[in-house]
mmCIF file with all atom_site columns, C-alpha atoms in Angstrom:
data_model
loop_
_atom_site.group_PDB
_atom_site.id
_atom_site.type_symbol
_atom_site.label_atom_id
_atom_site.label_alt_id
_atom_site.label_comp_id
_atom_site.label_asym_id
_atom_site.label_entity_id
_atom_site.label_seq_id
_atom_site.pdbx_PDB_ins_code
_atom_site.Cartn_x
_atom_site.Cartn_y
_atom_site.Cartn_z
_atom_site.occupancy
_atom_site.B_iso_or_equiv
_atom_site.pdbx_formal_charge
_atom_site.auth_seq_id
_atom_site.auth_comp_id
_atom_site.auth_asym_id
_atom_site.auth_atom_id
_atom_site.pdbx_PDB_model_num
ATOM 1   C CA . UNK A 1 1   ? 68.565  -4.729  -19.537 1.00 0.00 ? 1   UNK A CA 1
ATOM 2   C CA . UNK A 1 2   ? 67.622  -7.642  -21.156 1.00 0.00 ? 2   UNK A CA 1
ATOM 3   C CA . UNK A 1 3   ? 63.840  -8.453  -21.742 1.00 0.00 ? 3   UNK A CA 1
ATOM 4   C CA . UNK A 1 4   ? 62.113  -11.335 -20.514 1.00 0.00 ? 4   UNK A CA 1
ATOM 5   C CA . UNK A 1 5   ? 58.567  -13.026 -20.888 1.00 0.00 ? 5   UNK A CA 1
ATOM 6   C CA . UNK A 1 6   ? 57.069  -11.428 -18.321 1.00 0.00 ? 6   UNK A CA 1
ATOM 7   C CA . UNK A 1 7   ? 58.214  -7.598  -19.706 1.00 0.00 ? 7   UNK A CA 1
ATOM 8   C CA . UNK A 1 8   ? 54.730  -5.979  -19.108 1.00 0.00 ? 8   UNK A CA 1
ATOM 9   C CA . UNK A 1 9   ? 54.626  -6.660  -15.169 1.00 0.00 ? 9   UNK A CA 1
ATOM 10  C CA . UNK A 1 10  ? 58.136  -5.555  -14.556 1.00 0.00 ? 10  UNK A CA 1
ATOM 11  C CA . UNK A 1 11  ? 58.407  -2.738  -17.051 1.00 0.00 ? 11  UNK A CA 1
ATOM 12  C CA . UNK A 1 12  ? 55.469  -1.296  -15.043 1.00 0.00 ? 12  UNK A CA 1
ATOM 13  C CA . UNK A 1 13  ? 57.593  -1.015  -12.221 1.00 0.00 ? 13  UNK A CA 1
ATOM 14  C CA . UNK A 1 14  ? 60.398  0.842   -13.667 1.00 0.00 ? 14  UNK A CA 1
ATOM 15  C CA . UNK A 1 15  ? 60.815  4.311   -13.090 1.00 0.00 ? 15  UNK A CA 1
ATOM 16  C CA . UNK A 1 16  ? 59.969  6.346   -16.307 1.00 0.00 ? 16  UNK A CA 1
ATOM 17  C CA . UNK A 1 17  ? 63.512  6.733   -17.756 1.00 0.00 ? 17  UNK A CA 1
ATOM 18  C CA . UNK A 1 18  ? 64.550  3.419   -17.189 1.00 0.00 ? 18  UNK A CA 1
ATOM 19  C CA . UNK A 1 19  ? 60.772  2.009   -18.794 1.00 0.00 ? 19  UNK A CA 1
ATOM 20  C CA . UNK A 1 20  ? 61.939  4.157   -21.692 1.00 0.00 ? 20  UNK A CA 1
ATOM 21  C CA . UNK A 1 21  ? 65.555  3.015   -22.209 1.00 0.00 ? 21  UNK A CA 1
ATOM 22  C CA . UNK A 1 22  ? 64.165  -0.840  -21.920 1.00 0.00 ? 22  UNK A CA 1
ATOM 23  C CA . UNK A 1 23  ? 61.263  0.120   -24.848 1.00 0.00 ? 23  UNK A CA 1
ATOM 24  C CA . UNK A 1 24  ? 64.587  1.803   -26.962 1.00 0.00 ? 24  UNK A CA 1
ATOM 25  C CA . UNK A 1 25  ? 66.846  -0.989  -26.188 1.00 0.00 ? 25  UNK A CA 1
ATOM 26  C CA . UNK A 1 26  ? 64.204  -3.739  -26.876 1.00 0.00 ? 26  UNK A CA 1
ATOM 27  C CA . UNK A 1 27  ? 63.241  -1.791  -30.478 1.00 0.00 ? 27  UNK A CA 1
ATOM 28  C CA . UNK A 1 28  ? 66.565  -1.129  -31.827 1.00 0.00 ? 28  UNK A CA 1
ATOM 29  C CA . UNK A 1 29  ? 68.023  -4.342  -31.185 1.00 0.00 ? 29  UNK A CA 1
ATOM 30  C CA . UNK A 1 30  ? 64.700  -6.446  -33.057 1.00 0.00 ? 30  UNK A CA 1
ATOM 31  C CA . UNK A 1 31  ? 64.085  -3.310  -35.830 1.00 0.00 ? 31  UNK A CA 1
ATOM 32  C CA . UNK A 1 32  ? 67.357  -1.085  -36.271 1.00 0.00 ? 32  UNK A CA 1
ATOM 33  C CA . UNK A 1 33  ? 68.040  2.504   -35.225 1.00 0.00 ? 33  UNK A CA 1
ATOM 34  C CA . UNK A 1 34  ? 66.770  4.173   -37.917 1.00 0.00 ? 34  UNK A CA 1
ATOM 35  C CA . UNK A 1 35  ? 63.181  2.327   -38.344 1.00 0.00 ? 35  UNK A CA 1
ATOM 36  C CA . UNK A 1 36  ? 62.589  3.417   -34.505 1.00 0.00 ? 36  UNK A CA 1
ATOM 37  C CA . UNK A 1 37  ? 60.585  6.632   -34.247 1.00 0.00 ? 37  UNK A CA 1
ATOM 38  C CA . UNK A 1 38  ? 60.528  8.191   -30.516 1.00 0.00 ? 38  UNK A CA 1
ATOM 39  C CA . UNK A 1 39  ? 56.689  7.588   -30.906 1.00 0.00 ? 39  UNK A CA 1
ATOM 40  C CA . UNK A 1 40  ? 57.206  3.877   -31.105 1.00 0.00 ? 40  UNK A CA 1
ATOM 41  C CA . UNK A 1 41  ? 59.270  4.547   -28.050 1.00 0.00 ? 41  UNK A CA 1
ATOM 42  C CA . UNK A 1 42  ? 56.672  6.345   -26.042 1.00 0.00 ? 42  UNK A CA 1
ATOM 43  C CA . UNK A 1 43  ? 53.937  3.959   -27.149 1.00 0.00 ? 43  UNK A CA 1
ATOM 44  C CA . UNK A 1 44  ? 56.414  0.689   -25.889 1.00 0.00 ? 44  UNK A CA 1
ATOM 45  C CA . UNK A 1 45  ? 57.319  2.700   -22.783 1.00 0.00 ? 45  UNK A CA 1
ATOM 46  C CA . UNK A 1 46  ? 53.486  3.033   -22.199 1.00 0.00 ? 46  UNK A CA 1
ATOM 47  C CA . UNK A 1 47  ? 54.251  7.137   -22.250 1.00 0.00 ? 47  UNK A CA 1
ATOM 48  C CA . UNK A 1 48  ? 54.471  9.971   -24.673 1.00 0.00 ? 48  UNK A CA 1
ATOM 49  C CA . UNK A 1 49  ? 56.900  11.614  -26.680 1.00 0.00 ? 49  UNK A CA 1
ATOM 50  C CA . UNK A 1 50  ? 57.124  14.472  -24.938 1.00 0.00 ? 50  UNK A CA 1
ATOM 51  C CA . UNK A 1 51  ? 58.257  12.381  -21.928 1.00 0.00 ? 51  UNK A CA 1
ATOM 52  C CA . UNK A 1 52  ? 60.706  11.122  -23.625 1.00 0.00 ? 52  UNK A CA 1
ATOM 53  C CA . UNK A 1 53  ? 62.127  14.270  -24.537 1.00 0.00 ? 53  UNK A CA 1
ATOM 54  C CA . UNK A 1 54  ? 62.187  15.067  -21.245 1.00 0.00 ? 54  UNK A CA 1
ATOM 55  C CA . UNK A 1 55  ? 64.307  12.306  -20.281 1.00 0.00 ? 55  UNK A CA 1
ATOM 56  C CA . UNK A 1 56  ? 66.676  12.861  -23.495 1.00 0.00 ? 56  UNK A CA 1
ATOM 57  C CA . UNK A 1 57  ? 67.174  15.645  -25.346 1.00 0.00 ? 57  UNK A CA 1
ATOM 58  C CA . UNK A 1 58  ? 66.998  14.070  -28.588 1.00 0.00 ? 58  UNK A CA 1
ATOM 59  C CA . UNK A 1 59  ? 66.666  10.607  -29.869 1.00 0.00 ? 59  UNK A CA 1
ATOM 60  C CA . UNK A 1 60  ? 70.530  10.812  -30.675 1.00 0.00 ? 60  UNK A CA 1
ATOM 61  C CA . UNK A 1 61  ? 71.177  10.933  -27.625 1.00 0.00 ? 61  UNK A CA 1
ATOM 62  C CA . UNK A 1 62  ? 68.657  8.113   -26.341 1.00 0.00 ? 62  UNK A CA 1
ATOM 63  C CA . UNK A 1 63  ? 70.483  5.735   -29.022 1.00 0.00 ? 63  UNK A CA 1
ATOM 64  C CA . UNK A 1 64  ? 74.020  7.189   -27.458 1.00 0.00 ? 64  UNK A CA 1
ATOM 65  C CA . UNK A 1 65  ? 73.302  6.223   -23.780 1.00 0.00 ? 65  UNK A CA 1
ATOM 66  C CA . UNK A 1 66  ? 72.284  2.735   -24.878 1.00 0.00 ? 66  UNK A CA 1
ATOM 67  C CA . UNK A 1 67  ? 75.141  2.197   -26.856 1.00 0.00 ? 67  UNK A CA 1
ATOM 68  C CA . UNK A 1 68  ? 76.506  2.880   -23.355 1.00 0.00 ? 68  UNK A CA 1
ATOM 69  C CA . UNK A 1 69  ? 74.351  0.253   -21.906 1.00 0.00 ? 69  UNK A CA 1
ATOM 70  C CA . UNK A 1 70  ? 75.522  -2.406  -23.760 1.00 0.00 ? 70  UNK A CA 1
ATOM 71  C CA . UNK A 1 71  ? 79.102  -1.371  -23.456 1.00 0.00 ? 71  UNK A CA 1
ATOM 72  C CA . UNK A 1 72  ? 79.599  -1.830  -19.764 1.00 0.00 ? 72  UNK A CA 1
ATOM 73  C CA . UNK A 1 73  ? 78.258  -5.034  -20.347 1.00 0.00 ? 73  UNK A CA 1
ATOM 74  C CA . UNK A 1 74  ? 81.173  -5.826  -21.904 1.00 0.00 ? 74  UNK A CA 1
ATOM 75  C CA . UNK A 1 75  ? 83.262  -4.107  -19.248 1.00 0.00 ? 75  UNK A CA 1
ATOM 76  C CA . UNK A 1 76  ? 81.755  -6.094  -16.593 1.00 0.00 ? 76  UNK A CA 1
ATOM 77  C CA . UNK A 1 77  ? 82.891  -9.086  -18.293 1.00 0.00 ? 77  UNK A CA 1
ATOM 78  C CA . UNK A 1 78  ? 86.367  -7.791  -18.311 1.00 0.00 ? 78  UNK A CA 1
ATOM 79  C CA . UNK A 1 79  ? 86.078  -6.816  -14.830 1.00 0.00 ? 79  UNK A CA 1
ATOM 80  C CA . UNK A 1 80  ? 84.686  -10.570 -13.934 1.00 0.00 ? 80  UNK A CA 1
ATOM 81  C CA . UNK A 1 81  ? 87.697  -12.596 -15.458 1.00 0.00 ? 81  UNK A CA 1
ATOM 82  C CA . UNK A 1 82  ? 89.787  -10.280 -13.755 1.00 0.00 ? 82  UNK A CA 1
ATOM 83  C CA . UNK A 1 83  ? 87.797  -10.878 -10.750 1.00 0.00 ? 83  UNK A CA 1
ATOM 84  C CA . UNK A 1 84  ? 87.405  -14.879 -11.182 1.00 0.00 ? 84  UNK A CA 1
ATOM 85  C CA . UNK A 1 85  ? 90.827  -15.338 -12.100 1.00 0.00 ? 85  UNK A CA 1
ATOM 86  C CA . UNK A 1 86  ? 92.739  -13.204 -10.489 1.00 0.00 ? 86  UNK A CA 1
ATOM 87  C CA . UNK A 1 87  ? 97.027  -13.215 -11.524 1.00 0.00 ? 87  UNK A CA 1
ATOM 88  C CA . UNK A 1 88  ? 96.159  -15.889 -14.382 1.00 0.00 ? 88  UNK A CA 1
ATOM 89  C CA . UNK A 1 89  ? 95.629  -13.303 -17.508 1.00 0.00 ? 89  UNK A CA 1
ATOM 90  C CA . UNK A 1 90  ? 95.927  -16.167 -20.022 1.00 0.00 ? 90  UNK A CA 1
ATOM 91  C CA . UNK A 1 91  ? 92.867  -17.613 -18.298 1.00 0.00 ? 91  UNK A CA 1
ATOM 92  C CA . UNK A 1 92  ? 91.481  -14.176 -18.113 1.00 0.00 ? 92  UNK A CA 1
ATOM 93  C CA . UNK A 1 93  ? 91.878  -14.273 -21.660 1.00 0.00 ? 93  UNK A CA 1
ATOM 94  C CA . UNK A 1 94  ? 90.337  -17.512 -22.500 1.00 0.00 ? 94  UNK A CA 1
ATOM 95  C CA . UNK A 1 95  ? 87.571  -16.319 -20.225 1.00 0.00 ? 95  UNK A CA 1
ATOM 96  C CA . UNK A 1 96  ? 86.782  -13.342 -22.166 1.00 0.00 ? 96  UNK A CA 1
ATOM 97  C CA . UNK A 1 97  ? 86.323  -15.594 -25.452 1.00 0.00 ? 97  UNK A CA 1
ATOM 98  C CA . UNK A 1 98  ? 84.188  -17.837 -23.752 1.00 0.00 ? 98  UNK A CA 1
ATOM 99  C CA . UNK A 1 99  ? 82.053  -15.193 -22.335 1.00 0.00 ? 99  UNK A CA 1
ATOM 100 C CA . UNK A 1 100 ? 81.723  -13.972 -26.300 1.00 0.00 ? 100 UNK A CA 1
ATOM 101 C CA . UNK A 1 101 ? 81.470  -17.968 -27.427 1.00 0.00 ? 101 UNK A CA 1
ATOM 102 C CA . UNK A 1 102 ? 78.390  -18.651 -25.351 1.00 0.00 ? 102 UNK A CA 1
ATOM 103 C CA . UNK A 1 103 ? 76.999  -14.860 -26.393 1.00 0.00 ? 103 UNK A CA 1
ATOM 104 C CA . UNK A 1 104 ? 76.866  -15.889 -29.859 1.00 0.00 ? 104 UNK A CA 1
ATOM 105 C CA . UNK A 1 105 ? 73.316  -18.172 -29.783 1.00 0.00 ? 105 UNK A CA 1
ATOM 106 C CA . UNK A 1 106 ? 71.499  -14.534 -28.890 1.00 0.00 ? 106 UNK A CA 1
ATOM 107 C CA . UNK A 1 107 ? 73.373  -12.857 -32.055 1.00 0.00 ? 107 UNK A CA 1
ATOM 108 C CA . UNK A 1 108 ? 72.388  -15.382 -34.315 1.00 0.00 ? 108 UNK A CA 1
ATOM 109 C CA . UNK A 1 109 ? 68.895  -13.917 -33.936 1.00 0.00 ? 109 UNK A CA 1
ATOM 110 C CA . UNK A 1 110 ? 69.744  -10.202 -33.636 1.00 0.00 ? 110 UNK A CA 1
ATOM 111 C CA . UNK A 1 111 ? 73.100  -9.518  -34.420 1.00 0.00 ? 111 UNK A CA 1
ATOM 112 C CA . UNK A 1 112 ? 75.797  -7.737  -32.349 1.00 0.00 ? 112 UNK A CA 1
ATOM 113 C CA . UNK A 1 113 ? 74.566  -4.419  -31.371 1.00 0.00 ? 113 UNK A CA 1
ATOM 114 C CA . UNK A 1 114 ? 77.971  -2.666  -32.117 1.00 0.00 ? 114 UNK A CA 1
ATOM 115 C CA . UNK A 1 115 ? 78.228  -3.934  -35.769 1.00 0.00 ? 115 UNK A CA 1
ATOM 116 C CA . UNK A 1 116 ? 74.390  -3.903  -36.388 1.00 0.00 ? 116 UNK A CA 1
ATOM 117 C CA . UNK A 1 117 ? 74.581  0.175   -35.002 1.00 0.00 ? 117 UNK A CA 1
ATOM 118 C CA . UNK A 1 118 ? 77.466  1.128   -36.618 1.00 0.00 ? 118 UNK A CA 1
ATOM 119 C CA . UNK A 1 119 ? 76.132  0.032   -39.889 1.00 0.00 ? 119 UNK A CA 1
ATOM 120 C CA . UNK A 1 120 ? 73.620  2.965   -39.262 1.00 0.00 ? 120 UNK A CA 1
ATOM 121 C CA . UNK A 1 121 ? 75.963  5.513   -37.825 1.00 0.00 ? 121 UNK A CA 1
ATOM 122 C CA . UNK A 1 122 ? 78.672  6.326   -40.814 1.00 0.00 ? 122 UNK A CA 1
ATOM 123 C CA . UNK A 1 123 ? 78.998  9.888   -39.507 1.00 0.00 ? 123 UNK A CA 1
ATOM 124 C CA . UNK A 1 124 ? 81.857  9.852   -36.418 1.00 0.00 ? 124 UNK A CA 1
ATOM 125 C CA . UNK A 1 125 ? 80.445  12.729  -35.491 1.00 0.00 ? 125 UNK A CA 1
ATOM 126 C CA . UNK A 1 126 ? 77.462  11.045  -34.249 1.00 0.00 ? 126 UNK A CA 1
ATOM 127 C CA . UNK A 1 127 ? 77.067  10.471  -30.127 1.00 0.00 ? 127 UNK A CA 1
ATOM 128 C CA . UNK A 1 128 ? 76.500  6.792   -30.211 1.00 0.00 ? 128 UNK A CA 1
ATOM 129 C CA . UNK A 1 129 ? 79.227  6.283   -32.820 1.00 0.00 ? 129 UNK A CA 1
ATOM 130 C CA . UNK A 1 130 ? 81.877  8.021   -30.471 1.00 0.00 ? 130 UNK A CA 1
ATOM 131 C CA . UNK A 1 131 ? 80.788  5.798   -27.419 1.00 0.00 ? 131 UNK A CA 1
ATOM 132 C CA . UNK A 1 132 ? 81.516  2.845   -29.344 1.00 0.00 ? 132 UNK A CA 1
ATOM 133 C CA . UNK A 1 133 ? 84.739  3.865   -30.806 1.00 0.00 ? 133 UNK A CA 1
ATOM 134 C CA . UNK A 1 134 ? 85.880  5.059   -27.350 1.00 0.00 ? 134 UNK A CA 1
ATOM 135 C CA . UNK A 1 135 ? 84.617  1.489   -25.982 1.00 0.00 ? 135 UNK A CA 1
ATOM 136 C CA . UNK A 1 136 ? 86.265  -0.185  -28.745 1.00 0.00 ? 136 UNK A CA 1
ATOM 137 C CA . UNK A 1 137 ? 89.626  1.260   -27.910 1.00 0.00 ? 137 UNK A CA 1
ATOM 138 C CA . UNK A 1 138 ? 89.607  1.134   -24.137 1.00 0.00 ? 138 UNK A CA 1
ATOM 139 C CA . UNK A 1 139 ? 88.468  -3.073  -24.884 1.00 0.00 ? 139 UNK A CA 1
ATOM 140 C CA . UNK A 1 140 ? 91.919  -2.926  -26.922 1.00 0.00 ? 140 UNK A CA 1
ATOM 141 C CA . UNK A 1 141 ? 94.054  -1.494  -24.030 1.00 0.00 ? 141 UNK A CA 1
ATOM 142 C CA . UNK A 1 142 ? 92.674  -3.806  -21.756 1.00 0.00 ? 142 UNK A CA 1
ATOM 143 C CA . UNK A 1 143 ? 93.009  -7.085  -24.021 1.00 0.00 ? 143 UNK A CA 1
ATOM 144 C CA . UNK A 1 144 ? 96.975  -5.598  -24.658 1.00 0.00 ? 144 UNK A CA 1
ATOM 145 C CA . UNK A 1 145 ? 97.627  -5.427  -21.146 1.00 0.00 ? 145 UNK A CA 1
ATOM 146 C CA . UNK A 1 146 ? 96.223  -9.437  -20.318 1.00 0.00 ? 146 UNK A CA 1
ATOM 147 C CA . UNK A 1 147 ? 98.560  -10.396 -23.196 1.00 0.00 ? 147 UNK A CA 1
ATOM 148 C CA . UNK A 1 148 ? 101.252 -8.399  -21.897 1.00 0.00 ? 148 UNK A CA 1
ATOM 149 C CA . UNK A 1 149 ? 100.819 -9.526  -18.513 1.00 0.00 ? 149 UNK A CA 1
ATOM 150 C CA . UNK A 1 150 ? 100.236 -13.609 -19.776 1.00 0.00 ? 150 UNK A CA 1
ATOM 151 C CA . UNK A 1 151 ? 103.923 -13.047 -21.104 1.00 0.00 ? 151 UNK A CA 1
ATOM 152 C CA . UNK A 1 152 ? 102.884 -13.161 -25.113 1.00 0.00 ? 152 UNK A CA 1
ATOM 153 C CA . UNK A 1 153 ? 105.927 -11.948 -26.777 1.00 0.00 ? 153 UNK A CA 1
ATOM 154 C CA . UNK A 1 154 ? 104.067 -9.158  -29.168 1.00 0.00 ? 154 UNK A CA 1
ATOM 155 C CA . UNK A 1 155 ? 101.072 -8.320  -27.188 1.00 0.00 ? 155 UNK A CA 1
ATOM 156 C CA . UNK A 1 156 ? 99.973  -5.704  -29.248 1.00 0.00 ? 156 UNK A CA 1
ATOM 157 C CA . UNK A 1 157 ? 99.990  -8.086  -31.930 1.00 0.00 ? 157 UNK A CA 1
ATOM 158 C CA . UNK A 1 158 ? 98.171  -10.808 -29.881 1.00 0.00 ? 158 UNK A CA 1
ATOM 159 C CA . UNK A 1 159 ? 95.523  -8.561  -29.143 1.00 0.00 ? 159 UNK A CA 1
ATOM 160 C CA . UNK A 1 160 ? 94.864  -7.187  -32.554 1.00 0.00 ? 160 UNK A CA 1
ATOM 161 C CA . UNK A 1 161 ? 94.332  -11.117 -33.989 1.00 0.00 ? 161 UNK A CA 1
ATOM 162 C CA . UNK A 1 162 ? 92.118  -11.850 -30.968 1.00 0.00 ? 162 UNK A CA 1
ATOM 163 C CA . UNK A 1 163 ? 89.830  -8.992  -31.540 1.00 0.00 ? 163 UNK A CA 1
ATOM 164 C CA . UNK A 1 164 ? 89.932  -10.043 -34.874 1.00 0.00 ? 164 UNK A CA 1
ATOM 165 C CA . UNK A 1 165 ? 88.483  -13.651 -34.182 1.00 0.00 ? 165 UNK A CA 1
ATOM 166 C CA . UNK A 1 166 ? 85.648  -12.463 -31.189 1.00 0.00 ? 166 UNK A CA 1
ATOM 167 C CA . UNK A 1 167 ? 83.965  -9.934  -34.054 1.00 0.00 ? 167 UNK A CA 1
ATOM 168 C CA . UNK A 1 168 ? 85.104  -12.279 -36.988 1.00 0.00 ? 168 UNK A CA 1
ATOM 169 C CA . UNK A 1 169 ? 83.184  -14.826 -35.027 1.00 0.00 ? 169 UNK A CA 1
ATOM 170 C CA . UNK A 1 170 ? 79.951  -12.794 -34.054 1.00 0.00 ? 170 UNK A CA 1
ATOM 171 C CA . UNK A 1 171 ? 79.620  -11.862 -37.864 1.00 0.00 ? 171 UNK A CA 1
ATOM 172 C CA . UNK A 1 172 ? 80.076  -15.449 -39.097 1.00 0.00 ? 172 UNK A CA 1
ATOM 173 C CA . UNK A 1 173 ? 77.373  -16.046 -36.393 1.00 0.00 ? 173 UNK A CA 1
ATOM 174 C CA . UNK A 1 174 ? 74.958  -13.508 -37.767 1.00 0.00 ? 174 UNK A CA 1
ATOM 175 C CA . UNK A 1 175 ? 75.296  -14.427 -41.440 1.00 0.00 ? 175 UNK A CA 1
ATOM 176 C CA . UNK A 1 176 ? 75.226  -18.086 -40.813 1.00 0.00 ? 176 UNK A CA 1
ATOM 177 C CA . UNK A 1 177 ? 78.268  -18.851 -42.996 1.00 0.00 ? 177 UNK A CA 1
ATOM 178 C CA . UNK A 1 178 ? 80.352  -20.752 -40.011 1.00 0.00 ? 178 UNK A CA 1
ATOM 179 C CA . UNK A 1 179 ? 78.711  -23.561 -37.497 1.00 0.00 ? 179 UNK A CA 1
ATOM 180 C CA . UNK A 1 180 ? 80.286  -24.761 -34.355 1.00 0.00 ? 180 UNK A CA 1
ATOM 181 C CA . UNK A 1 181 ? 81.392  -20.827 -33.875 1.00 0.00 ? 181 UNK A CA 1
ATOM 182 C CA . UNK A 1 182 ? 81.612  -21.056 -30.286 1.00 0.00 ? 182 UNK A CA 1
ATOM 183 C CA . UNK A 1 183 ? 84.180  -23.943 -30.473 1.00 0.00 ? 183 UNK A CA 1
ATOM 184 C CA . UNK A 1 184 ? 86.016  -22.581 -32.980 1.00 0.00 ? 184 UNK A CA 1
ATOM 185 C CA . UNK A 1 185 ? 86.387  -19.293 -31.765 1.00 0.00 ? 185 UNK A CA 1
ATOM 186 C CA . UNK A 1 186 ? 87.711  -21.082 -28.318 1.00 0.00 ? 186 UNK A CA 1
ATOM 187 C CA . UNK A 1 187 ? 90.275  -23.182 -30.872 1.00 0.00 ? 187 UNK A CA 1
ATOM 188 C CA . UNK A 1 188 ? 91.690  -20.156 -32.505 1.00 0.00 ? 188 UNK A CA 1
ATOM 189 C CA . UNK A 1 189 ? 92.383  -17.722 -29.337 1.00 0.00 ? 189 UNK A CA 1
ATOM 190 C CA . UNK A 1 190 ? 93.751  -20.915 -27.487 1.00 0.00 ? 190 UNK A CA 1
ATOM 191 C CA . UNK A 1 191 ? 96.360  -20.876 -30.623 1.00 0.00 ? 191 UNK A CA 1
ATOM 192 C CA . UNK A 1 192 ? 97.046  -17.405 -30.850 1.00 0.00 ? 192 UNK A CA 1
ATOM 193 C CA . UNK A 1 193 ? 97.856  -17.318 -27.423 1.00 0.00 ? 193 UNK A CA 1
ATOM 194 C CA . UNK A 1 194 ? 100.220 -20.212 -27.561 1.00 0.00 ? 194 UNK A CA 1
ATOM 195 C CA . UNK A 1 195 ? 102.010 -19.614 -30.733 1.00 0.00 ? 195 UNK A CA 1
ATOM 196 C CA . UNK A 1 196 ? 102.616 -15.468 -28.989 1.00 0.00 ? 196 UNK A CA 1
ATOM 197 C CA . UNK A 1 197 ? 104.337 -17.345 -26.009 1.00 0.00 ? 197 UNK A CA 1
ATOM 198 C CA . UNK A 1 198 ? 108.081 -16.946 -25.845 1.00 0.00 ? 198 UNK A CA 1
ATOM 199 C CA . UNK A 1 199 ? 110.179 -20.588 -26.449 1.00 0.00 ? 199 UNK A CA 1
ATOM 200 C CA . UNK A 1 200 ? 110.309 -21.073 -22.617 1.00 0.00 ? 200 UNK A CA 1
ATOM 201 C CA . UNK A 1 201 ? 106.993 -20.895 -22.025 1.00 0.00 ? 201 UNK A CA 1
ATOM 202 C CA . UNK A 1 202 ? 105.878 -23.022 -24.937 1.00 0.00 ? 202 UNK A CA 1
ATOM 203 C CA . UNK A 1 203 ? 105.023 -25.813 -22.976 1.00 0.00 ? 203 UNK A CA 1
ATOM 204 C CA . UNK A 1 204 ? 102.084 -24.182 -20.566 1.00 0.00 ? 204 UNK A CA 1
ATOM 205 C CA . UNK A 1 205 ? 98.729  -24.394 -21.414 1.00 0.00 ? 205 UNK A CA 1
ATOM 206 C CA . UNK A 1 206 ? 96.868  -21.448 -23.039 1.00 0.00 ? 206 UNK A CA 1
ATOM 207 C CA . UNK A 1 207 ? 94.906  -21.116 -20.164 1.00 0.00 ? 207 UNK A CA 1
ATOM 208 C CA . UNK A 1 208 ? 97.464  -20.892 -17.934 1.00 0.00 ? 208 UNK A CA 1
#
């Protein structure tokens, strides 16, 4: 649910959960979890705490169904280079780095949601901690089986240095420390993907 400058007019039409998961959403991405009281909540939402406790049980919880927000985000994207590019993982693949690539402007300014909330969750036991670990692992699985299906001779291995250049990237992005990200990023996976292909299949494109 990303906000937009004319949040006041269409928040107003939202029903009241949904007006209170944009005010959450909005809040912890510009001020952290842990600065956000559920009374900044209500007041955003234009409601009161009590509603908001109606609509979650406790503010845990309100931080754990975002974190679920923002995850099928991500699954949507998988599900669109599937979609878009349908038998041609190692285009699927390249697709999913581009989608993070042109994300990275927006987490320049606030960060990546995952790394910015697990910085504030260190106990596993925590709702919104679990939903990103279990999104985490089922974005492994899925990466695996494009590099297994591209042909990449250790796809397990593939995957594990590609997820390592998408965050590396959107940390580098957040701390400044690397320009031309996007570009790079796109570089790096484009190489990982070639050097995983088997001798025969040296000469195709990354893409392909």
């Amino acid at each position: 649910m990303a906000t937009t400058a004319g949040r006041p007019s269409r928040v107003a039409k939202l029903p009241p959960r949904e007006r209170i998961l944009d005010a959450a959403e909005e809040l912890f991405r510009d001020e952290g979890i842990r600065r956000v009281s559920v009374q900044a909540i209500a007041e955003k939402a234009e409601t009161t705490k009590m509603a908001v406790y109606r609509h979650f049980e406790t503010k845990d919880a309100l931080v754990a169904e975002w974190m679920r927000i923002v995850a099928a985000d991500y699954r949507a994207a998988f599900d669109r280079v599937r979609t878009e590019r349908p038998g041609r993982p190692g285009e699927q693949i390249m697709g999913l780095a581009r989608f993070i690539a042109e994300g990275l402007p927006a987490i320049s300014h606030r960060g990546c949601p995952f790394i910015n909330s697990l910085a504030e969750l260190p106990d596993r036991s925590h709702p919104a901690r679990q939903v990103i670990e279990e999104h985490k692992a089922h974005q492994t699985r899925r990466l695996v089986d494009m590099c297994a299906e591209a042909g990449l001779s250790d796809p397990e291995q593939a995957a594990a240095e590609i997820t390592f250049v998408l965050e590396g990237a959107q940390v580098s992005t957040q701390n400044g420390s690397i320009d031309r990200a996007g570009d790079r990023l796109m570089s790096i996976v484009e190489g990982i993907v070639d050097r995983h292909r088997p001798p025969h299949d040296a000469s195709r494109p990354a893409n392909g």
